CSV table of C-alpha atoms and ligand atoms in Angstrom, one decimal:
chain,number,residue,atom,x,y,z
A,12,UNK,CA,-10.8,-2.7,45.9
A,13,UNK,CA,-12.9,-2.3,48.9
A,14,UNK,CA,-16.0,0.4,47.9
A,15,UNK,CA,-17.6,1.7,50.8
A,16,UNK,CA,-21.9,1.7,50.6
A,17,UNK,CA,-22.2,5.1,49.6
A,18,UNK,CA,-19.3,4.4,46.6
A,19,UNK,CA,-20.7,1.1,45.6
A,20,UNK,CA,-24.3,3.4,45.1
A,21,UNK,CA,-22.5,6.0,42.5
A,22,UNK,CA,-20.2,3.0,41.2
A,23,UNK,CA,-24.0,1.4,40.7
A,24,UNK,CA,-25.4,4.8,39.1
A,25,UNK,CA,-27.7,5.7,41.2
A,26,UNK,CA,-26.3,9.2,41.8
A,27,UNK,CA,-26.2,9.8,38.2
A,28,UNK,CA,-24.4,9.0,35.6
A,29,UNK,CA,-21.1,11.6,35.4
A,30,UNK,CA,-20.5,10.3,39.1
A,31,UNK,CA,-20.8,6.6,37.9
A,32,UNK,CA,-18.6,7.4,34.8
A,33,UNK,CA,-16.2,8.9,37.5
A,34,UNK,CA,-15.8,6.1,39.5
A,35,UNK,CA,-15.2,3.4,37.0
A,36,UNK,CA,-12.5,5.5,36.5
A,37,UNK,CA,-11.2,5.2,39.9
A,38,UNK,CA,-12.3,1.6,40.2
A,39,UNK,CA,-10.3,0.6,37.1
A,40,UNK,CA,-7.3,2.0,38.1
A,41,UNK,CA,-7.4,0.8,41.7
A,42,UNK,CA,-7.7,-2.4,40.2
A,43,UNK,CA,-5.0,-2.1,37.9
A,44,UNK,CA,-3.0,-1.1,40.6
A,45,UNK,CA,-3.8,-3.1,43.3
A,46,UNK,CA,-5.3,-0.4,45.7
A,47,UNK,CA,-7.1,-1.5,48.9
A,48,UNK,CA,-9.6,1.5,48.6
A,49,UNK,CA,-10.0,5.0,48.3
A,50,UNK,CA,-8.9,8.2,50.3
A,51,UNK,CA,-9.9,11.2,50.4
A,52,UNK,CA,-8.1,14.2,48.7
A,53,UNK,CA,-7.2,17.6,49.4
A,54,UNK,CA,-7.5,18.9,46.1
A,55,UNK,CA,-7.1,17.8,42.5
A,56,UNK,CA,-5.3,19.4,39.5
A,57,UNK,CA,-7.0,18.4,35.9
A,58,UNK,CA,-4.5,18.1,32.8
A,59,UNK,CA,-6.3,18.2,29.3
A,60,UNK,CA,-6.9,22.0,28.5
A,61,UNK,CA,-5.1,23.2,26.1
A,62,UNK,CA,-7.5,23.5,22.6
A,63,UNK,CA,-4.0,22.7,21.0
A,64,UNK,CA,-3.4,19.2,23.1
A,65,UNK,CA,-7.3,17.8,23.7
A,66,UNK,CA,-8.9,18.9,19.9
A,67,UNK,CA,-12.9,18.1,19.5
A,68,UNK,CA,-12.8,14.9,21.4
A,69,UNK,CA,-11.4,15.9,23.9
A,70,UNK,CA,-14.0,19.2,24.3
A,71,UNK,CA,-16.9,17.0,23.6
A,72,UNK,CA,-15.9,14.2,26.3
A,73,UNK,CA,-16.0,16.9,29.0
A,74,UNK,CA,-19.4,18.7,27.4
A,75,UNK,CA,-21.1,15.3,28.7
A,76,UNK,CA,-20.2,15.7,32.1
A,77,UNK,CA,-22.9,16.9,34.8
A,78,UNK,CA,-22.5,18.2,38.5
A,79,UNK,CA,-19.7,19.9,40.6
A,80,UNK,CA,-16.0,18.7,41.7
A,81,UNK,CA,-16.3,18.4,45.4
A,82,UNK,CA,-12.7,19.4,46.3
A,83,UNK,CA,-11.0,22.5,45.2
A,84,UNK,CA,-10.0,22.0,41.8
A,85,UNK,CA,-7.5,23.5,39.6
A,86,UNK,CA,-6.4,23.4,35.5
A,87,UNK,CA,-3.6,23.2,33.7
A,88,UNK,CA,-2.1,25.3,31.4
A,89,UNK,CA,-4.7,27.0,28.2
A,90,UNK,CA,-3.6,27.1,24.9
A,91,UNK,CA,-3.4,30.6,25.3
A,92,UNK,CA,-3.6,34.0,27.4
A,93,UNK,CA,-7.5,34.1,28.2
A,94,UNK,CA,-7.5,38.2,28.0
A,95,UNK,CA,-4.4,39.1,25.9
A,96,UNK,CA,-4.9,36.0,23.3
A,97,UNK,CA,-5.1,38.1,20.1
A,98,UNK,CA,-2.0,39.5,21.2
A,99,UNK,CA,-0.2,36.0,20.9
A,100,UNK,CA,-1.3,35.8,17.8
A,101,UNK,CA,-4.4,32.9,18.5
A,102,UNK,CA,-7.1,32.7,15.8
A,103,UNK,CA,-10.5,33.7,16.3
A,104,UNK,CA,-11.5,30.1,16.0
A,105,UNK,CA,-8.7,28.7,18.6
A,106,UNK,CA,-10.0,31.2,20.7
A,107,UNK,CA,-13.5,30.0,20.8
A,108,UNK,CA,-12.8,26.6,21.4
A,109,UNK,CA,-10.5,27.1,24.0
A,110,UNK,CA,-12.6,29.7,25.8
A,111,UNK,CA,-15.6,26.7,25.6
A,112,UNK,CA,-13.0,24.2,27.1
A,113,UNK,CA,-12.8,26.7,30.0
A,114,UNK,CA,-16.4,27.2,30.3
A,115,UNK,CA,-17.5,23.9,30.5
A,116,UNK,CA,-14.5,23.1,33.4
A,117,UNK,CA,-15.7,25.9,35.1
A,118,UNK,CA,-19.1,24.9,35.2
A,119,UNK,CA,-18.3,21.9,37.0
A,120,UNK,CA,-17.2,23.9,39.6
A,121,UNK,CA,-13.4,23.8,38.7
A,122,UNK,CA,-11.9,27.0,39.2
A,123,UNK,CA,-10.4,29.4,36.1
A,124,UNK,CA,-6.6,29.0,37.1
A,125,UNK,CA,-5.1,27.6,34.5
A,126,UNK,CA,-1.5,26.9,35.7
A,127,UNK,CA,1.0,24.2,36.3
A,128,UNK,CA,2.3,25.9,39.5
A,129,UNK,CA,-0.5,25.3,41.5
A,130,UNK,CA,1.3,25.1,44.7
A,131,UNK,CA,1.6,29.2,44.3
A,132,UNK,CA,-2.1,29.8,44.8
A,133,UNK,CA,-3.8,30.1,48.1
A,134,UNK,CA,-4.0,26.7,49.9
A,135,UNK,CA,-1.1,24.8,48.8
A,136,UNK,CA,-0.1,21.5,49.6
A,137,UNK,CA,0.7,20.8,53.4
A,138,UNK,CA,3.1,17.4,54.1
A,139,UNK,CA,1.5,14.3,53.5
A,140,UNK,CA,-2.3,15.9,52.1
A,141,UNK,CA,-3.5,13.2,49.4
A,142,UNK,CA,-4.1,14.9,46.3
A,143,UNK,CA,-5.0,13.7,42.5
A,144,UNK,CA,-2.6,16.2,40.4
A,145,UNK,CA,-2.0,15.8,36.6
A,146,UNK,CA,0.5,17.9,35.7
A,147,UNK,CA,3.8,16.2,36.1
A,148,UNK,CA,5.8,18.9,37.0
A,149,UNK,CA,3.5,20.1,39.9
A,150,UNK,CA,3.0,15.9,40.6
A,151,UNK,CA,7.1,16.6,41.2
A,152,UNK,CA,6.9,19.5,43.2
A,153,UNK,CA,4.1,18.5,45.6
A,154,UNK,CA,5.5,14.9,46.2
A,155,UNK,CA,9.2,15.9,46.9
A,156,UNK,CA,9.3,19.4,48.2
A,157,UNK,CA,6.0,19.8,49.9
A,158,UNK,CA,6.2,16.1,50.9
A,159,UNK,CA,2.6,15.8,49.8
A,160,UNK,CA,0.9,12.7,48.0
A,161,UNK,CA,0.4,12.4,44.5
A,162,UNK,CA,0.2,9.9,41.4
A,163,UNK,CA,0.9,11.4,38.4
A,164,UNK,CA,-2.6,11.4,37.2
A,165,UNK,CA,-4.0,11.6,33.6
A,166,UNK,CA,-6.3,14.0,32.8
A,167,UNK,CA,-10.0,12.1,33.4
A,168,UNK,CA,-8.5,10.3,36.6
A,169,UNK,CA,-7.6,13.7,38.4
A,170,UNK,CA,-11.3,14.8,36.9
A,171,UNK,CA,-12.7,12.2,38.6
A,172,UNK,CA,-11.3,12.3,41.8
A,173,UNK,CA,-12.0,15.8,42.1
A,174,UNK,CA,-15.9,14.6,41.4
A,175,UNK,CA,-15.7,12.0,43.8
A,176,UNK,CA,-13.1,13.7,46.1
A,177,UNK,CA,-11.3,10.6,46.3
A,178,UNK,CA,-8.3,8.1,44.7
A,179,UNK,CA,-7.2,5.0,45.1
A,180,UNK,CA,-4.7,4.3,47.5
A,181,UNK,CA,-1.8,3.0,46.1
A,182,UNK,CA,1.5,4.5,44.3
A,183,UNK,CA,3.1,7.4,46.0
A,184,UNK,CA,0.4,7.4,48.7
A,185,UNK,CA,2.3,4.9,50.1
A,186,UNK,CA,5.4,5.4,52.3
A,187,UNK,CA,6.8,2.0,50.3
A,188,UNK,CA,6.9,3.4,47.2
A,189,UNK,CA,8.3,6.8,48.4
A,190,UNK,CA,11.5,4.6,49.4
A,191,UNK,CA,14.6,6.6,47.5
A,192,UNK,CA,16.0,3.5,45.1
A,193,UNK,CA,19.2,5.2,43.6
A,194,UNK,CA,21.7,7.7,44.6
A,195,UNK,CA,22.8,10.5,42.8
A,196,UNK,CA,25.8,12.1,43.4
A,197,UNK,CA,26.4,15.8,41.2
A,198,UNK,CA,29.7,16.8,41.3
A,199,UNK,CA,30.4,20.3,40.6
A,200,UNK,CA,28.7,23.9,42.0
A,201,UNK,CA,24.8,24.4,40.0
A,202,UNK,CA,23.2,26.9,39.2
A,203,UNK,CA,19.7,28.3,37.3
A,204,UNK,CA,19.2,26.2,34.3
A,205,UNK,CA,21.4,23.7,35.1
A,206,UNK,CA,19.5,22.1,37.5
A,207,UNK,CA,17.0,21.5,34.5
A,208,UNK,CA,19.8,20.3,32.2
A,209,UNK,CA,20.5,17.8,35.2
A,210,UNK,CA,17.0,16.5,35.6
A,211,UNK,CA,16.8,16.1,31.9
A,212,UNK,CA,20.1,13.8,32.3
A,213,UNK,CA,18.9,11.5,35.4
A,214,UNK,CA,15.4,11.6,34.1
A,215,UNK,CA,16.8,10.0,30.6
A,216,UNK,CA,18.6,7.6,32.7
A,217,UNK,CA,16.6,6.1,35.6
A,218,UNK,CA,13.1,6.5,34.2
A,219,UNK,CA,10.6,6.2,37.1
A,220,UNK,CA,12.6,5.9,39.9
A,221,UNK,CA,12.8,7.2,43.0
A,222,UNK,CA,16.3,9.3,43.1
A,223,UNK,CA,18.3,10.6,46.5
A,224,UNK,CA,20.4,13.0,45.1
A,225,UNK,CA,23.3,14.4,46.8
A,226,UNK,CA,24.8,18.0,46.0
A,227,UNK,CA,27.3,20.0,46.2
A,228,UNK,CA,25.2,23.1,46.1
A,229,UNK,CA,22.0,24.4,47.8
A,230,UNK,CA,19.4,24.8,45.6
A,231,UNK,CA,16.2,27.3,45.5
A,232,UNK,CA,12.9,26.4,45.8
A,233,UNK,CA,13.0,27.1,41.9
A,234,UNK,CA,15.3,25.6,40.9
A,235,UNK,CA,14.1,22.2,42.5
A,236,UNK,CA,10.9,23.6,40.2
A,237,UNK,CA,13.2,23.3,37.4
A,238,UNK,CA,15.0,20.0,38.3
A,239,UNK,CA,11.8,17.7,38.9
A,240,UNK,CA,10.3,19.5,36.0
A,241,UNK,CA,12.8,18.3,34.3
A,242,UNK,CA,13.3,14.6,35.1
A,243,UNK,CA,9.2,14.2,34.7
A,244,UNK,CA,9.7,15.0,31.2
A,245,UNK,CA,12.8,13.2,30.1
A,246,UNK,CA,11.9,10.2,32.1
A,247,UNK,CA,8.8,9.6,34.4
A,248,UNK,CA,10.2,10.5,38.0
A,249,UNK,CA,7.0,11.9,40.2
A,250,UNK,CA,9.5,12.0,43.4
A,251,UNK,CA,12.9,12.7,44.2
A,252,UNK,CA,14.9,13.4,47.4
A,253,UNK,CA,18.1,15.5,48.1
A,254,UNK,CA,20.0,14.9,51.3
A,255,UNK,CA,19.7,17.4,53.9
A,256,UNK,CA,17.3,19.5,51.9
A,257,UNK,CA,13.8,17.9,51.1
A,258,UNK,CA,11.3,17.1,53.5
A,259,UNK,CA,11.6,13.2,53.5
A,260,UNK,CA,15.0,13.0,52.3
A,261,UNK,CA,16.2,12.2,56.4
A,262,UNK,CA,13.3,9.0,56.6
A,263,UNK,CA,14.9,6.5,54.5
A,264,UNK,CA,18.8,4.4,54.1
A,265,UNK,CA,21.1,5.3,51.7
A,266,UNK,CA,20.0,3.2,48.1
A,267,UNK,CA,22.9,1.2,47.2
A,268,UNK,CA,22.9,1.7,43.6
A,269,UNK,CA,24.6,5.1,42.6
A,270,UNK,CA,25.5,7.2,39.8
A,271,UNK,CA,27.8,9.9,39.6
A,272,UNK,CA,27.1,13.0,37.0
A,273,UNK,CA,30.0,15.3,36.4
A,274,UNK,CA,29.1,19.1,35.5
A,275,UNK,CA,30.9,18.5,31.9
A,276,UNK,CA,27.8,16.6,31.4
A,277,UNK,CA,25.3,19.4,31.9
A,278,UNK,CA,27.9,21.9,30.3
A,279,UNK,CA,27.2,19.6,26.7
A,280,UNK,CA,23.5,21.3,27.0
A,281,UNK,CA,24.8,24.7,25.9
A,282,UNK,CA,24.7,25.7,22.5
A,283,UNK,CA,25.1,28.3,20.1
A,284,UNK,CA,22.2,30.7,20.0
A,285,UNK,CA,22.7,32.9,16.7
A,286,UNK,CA,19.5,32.1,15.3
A,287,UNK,CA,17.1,32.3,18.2
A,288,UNK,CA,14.3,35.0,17.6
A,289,UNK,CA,12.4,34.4,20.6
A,290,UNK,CA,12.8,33.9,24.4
A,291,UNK,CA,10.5,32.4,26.5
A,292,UNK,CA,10.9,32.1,30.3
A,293,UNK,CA,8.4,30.1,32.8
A,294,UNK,CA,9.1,26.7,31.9
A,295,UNK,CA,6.8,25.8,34.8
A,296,UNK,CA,5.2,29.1,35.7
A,297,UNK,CA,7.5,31.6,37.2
A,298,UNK,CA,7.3,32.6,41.1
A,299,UNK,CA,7.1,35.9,42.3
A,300,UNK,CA,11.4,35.7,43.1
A,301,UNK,CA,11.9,34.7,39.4
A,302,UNK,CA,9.6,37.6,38.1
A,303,UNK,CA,11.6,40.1,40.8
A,304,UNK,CA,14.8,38.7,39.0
A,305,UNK,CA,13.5,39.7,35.4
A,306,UNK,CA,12.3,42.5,36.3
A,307,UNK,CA,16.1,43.8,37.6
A,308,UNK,CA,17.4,42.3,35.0
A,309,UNK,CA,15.3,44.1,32.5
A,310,UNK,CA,15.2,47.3,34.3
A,311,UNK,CA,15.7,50.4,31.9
A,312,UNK,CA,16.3,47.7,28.8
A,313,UNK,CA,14.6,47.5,25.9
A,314,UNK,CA,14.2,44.1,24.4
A,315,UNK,CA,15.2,43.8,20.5
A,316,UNK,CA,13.7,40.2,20.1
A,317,UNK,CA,10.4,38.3,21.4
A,318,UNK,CA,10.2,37.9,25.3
A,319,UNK,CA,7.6,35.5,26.1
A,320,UNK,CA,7.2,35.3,30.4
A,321,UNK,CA,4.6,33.1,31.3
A,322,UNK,CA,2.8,32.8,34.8
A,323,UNK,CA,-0.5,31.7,36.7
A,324,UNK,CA,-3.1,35.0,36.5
A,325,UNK,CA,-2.6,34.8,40.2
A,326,UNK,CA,1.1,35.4,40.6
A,327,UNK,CA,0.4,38.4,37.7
A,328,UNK,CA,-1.9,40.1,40.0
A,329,UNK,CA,0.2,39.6,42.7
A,330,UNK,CA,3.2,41.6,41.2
A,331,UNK,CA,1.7,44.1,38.7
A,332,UNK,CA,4.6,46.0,39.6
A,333,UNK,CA,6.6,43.9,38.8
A,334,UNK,CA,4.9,42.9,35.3
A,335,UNK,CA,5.0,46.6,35.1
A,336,UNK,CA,8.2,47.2,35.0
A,337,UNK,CA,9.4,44.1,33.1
A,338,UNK,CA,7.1,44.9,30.2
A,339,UNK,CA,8.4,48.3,30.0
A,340,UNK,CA,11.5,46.5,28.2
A,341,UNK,CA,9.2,45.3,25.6
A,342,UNK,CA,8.6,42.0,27.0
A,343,UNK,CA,5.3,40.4,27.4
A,344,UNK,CA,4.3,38.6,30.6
A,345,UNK,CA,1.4,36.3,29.6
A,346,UNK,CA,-0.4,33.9,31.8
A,347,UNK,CA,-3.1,30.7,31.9
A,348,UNK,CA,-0.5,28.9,29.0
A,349,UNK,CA,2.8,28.5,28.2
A,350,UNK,CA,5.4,28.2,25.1
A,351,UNK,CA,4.5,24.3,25.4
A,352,UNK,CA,0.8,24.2,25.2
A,353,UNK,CA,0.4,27.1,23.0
A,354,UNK,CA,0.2,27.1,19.6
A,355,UNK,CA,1.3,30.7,19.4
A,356,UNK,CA,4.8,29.8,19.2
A,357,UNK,CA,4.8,27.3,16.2
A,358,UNK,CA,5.6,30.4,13.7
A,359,UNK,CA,9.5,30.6,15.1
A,360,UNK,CA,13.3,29.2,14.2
A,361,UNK,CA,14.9,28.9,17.4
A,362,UNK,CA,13.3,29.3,20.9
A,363,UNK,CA,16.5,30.2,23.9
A,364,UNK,CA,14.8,29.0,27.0
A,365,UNK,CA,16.3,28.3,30.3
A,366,UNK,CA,14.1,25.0,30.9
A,367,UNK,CA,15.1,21.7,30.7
A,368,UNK,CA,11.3,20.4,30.3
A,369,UNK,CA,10.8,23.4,28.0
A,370,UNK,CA,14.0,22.4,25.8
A,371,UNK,CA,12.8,18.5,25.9
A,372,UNK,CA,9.1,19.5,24.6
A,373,UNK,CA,9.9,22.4,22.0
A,374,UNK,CA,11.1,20.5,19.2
A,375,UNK,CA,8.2,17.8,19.2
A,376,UNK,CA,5.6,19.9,20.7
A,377,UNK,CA,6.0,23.2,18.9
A,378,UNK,CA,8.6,22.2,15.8
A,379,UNK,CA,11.3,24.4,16.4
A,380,UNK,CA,14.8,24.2,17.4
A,381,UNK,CA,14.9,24.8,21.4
A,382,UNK,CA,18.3,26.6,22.8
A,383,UNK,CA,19.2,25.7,26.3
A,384,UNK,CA,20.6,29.1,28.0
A,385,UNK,CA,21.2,30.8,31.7
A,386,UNK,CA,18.3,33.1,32.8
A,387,UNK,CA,21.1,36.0,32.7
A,388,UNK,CA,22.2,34.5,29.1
A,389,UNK,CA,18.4,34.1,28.2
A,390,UNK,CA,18.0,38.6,29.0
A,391,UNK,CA,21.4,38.9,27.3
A,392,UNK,CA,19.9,37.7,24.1
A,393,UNK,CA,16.8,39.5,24.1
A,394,UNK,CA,19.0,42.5,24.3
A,395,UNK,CA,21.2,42.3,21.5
B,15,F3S,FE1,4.1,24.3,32.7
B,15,F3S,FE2,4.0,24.4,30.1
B,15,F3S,FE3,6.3,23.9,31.2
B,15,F3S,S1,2.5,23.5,31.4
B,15,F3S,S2,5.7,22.9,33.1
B,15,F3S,S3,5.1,25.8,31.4
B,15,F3S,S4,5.5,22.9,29.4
């Protein structure tokens, strides 16, 4: 990979050695890759915060670190709610790690958002920015509906593209490999969680490749939150079109290989939910339409079993009313984690979500049974 003078200095360590560390990183994988060189980035979102997920090694790797990102840098998901923690029911000692996790990010410059919906905060993505994201749900988002440029990056390679401010070229920074490879073809009208229950479907069946899909039904921007959220878990797709909707979906032929999935398939997802005894919702983060959503359909309720609603601490302050009013039912609205990442949630039975990632990761991640459910069936529960 080409290195410019300036990046053949750090790669040399004469700017120190967190900047040299950084760009063996980049080097390594442009090599691995093939990349011709690096490009700069618009921003960069780093994986590897939750306490639960990176342990001591993962807290002492990033305690060795020195200087500032150079672009404007984002985190993932905690391991829990950085005010409200005790309420979650986080140990003192959890606590104290995770809040060191955040310090040290934050003293590299890295802001405190902890969320896997970056594209809510200020500055989102604009079509075709570069970027170095991590989490593979926002890696979805930003390639296929923002038509923006992402690998799906680990947690030390979006770390050190955000300290260099750039990443190799290659990947889905290239218009070859944005090239749709299979079509898709969903018959029946979707709605909600079934556009997760379908990404967890063609995800399980084309692994990382690119799908067209074409549908019967007009999806919101949510939803296609769901659906790539989906597919990035049950298989490794970081891009996806659908005709007439997504921003690239018009720039490239029809792929010859197709699949059809019927809605009997996503109906299979639905089970019986006697045992659940919590509900968690924001499986990724919730928007502000998805928050205005619970909050009518919690309005003048009272919840009789857990609701767990998880968001960025950005979208929170941006609806207070709205959190207002939902946890008047008795729900909690938590942000900077998630059901996922958290270890709060490892004490349950039966978790009803209306995620397909969320209902993929449960049962490994958290070691309870997951329910697939409607957001309406989700509030229904929570009620009775
Ligand atoms: Fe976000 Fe956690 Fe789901 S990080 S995508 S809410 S598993």
């Amino acid at each position: 990979m080409y290195l410019t003078r300036e990046e053949e200095r750090i790669y040399e360590g004469e700017r120190g050695t967190t900047l040299q560390k950084a760009m063996e990183i980049l080097v390594a994988l442009g090599d691995i890759y093939g990349a011709d060189k690096l490009i700069p980035i618009k921003s960069a979102q780093i994986a590897g915060v939750s306490y639960k997920t990176i342990g001591d090694a993962g807290l002492d790797w990033i305690s060795e670190l020195e200087g500032k990102v150079v672009v404007p840098s984002t985190l993932n998901p905690a391991g829990m709610d950085l005010v409200r923690w005790k309420e979650m029911g986080i140990s003192e000692e959890f606590a104290l790690k995770q809040k060191r996790i955040i310090r040290t990010y934050s003293q590299l410059g890295i802001a405190r958002d902890c969320t896997c919906t970056p594209y809510y905060l200020e500055n989102s993505p604009r079509y075709r920015d570069n970027l170095a994201w991590s989490e593979s749900s926002a890696v979805s988002y930003a390639n296929s509906v923002l038509g923006a440029r992402t690998n799906r990056e680990g947690g030390p390679s979006a770390l050190a593209a955000a300290l260099i401010g750039s990443t190799p070229r290659y990947g889905y920074h290239l218009d070859e490999n944005r090239e749709p490879k299979v079509l898709i073809q969903v018959e029946g009208e979707l709605k909600d969680s079934d556009y997760g229950a379908l990404g967890v479907i063609v995800g399980g069946m084309i692994g990382d490749m690119v799908p067209l899909f074409r549908l019967e039904t007009k999806p919101f921007l949510d939803e296609l939150k769901a659906l790539g959220a989906a597919m990035a878990a049950s298989g490794a797709v970081a891009l996806y079109h659908i005709e007439n909707i997504t921003p690239e979906a018009r720039r490239y032929k029809e792929p010859e290989e197709r699949i059809t999935i019927e809605y009997h398939q996503i109906r299979g997802f639905y089970e019986d939910n006697s045992d659940v005894d919590i509900v968690a919702l924001g499986c990724p983060h919730c928007s502000t339409r998805e928050l205005i959503e619970l909050a009518s359909l919690l309005k003048d309720k009272k919840v009789k079993r857990e609701l767990w609603i998880c968001t960025s601490r950005a979208v929170k302050t941006r609806c207070r009313h709205l959190v207002k009013k939902i946890e008047a039912s008795g729900a909690r609205v938590f942000c900077d984690t998630c059901m996922v990442v958290s270890p709060a949630c490892e004490g349950f039975k039966a978790m009803m979500v209306n995620s397909g990632k969320a209902h993929i990761y449960i049962p490994n991640l958290c070691k309870l049974r997951s329910v697939l459910a409607n957001t309406q069936e989700c509030i229904r529960t929570v009620l009775t």
